[in-house]
Short mmCIF file of C-alpha atoms in Angstrom, two decimals:
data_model
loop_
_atom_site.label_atom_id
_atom_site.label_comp_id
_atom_site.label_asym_id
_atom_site.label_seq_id
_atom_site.Cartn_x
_atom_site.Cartn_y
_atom_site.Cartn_z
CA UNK V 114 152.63 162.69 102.45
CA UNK V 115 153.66 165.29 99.83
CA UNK V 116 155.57 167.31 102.47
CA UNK V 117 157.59 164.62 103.85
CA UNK V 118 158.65 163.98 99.62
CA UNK V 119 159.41 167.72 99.90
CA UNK V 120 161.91 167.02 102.90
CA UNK V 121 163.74 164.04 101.09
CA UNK V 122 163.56 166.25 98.26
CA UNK V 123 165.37 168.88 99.80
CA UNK V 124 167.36 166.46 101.67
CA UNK V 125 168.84 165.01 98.31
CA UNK V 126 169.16 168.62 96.91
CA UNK V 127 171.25 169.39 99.81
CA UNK V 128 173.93 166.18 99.35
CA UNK V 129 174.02 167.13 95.88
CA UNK V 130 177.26 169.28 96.19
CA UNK V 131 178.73 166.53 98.52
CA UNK V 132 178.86 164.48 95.97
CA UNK V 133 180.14 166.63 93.43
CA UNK V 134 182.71 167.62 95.15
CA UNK V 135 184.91 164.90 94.48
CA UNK V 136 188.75 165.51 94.94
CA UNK V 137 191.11 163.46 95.63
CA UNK V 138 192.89 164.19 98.79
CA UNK V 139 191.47 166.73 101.56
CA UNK V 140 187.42 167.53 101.29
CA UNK V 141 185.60 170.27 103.82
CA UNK V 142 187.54 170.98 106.76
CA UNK V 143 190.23 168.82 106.06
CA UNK V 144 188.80 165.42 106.16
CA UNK V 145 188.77 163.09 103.23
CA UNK V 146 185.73 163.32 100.71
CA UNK V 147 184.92 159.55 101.91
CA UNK V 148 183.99 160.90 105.23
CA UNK V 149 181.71 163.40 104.01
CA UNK V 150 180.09 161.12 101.80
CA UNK V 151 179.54 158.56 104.70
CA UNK V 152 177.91 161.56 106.71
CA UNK V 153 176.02 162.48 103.77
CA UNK V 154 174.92 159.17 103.39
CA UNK V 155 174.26 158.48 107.36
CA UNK V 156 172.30 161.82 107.14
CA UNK V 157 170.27 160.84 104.18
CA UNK V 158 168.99 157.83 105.79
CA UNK V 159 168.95 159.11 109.13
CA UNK V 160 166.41 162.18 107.28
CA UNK V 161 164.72 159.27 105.61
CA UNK V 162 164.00 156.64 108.46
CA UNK V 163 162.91 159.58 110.79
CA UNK V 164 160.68 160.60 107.77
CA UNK V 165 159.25 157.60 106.61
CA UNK V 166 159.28 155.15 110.28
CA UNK V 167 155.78 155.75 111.46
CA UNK V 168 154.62 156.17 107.84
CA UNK V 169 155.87 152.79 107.40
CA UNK V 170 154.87 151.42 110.98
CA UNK V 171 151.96 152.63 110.57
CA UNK V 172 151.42 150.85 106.99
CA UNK V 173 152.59 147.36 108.23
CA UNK V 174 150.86 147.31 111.37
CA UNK V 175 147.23 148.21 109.59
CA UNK V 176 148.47 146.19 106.76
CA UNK V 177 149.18 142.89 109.56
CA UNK V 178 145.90 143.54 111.15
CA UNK V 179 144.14 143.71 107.58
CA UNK V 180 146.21 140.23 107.00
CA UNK V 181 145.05 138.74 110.51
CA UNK V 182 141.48 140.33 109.98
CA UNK V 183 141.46 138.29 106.32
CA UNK V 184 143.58 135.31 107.64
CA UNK V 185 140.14 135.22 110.65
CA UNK V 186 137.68 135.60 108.09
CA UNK V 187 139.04 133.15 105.76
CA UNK V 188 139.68 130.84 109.21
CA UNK V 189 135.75 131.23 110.00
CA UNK V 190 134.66 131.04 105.77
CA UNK V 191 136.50 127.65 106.23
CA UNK V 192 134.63 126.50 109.36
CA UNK V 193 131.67 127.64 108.03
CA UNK V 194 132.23 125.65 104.72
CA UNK V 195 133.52 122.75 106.59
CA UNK V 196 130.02 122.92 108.62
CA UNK V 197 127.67 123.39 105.61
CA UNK V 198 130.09 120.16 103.77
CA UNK V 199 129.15 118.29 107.29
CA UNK V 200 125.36 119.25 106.90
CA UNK V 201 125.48 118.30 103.25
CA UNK V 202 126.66 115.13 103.86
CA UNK V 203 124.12 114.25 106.37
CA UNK V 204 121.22 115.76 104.13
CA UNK V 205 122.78 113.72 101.54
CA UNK V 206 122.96 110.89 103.28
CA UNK V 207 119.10 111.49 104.71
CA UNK V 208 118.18 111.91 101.47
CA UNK V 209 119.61 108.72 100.00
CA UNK V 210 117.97 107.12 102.92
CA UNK V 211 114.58 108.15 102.06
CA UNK V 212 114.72 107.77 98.49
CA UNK V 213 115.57 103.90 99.81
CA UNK V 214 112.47 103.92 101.62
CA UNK V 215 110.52 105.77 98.81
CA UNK V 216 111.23 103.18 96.46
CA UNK V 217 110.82 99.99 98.76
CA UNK V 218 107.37 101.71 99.70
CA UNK V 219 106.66 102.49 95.70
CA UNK V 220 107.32 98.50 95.27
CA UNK V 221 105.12 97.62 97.68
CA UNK V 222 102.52 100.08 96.99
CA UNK V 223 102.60 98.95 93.22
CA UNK V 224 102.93 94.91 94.23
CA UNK V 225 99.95 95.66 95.84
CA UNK V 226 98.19 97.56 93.19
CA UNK V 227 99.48 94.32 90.86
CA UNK V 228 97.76 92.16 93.14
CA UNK V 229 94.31 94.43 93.82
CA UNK V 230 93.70 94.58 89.61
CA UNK V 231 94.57 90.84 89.74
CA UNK V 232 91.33 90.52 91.90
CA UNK V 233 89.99 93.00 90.46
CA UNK V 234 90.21 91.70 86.67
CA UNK V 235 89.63 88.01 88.25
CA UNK V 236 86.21 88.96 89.76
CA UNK V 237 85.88 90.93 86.44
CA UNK V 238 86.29 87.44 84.29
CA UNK V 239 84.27 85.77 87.09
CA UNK V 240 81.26 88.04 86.70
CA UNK V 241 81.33 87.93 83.00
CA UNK V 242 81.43 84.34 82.69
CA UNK V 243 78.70 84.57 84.98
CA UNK V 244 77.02 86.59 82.30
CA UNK V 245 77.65 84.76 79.59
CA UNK V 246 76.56 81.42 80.91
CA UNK V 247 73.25 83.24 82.09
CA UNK V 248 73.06 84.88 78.56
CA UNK V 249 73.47 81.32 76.93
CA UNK V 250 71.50 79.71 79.18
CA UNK V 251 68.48 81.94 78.45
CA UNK V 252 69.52 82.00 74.72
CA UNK V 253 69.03 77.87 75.53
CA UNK V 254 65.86 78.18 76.96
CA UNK V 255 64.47 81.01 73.98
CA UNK V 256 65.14 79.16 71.53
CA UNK V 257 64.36 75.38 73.57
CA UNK V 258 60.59 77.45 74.15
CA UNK V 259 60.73 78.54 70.49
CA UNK V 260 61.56 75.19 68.93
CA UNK V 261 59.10 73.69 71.05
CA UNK V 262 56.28 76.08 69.56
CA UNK V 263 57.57 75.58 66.08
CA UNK V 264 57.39 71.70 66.98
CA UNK V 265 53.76 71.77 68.45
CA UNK V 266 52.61 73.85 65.46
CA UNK V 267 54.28 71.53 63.20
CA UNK V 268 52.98 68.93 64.89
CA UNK V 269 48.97 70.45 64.94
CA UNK V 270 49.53 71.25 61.01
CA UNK V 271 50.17 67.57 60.42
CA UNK V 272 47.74 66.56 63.00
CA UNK V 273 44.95 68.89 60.96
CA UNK V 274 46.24 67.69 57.68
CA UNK V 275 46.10 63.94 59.25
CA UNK V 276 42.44 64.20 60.81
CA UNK V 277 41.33 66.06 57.35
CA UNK V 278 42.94 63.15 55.12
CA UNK V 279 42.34 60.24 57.45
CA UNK V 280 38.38 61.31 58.78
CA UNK V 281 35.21 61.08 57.10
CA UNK V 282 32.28 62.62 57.74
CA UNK V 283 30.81 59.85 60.01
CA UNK V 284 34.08 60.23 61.92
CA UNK V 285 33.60 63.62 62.85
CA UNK V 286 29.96 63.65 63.87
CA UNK V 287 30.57 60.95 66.13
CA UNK V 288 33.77 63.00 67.86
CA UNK V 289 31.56 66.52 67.36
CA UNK V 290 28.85 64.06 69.63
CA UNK V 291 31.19 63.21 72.22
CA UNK V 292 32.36 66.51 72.57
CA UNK V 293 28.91 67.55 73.35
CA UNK V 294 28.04 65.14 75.57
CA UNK V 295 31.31 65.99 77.72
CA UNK V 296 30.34 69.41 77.83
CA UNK V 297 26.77 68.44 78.90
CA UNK V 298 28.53 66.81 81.72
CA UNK V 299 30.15 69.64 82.99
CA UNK V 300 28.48 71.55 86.20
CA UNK V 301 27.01 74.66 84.70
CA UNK V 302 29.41 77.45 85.41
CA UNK V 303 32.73 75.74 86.37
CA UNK V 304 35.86 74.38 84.33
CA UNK V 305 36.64 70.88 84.27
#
């Protein structure tokens, strides 16, 4: 690259005097300074397209297949993205789906829960009604048994306290003789 700057360069150098040379009528070898500066010019370009043309060439045709190489990648980036927007949407879509199901199955897993403590806290009440009733009923029956006792040893205070007040003594040996004839009655080693 630097020696082909070093030939335009010299190139330039050398129509240097061309242009200085600026008189008005004839130029070189009797043609008109215009001339000279058209050949000067033609030759400059001429030096400069043979110079720079497969520089250039070269540049623009790695540069067009760098452009096409990017324009393929960006062709297949977008197919790609296009695909993984497709598979999103169907994931998403999946997804929505199951949360659908998810939540109809939660419903129905907690109506049924609702329903099993219902049971659950019905037969719950049951049995402890059930309890209590049995717990009152035997609280019925203690204290029915206790104020039965409390009545028959009532009723054998006053019935002492009655026999003591209302017997005399002739009273008693005649039920202390019937007692013993009874017993005298009785087989000898048997209960009545």
């Amino acid at each position: 690259m630097t020696r082909r700057l070093a030939m335009a360069a010299a190139a330039f150098f050398a129509a240097l005097p061309a242009w200085a040379a600026e008189e008005g009528g004839a130029g070189f070898l009797g043609l008109p300074t215009i001339y000279w500066k058209l050949a000067n010019f033609a030759f400059f370009f001429g030096l400069l397209f043979v110079l720079l043309a497969r520089p250039a060439a070269k540049f623009f045709r790695s540069r067009r297949e760098q452009i096409a190489t990017q324009l393929a990648e960006a062709e297949r980036a977008q197919r790609e993205a296009e695909q993984l927007r497709t598979e999103m949407t169907q994931r998403l879509a999946a997804l929505s789906g199951e949360v659908k199901a998810l939540q109809e199955r939660l419903h129905l897993e907690g109506e049924r829960e609702r329903e099993a403590l219902e049971r659950q806290g019905d037969a719950e009440a049951a049995r402890l009604t059930a309890q209590i009733e049995q717990e009152a009923a035997r609280r019925v029956a203690d204290a029915r048994r206790q104020l039965a006792a409390e009545a028959a040893s009532v009723a054998a205070e006053l019935a002492v306290e009655l026999l003591q007040r209302e017997l005399n003594a002739e009273d008693r040996e005649r039920i202390f003789r019937a007692t013993l004839e009874r017993l005298d009655e009785r087989p000898a080693g048997g209960a009545r």
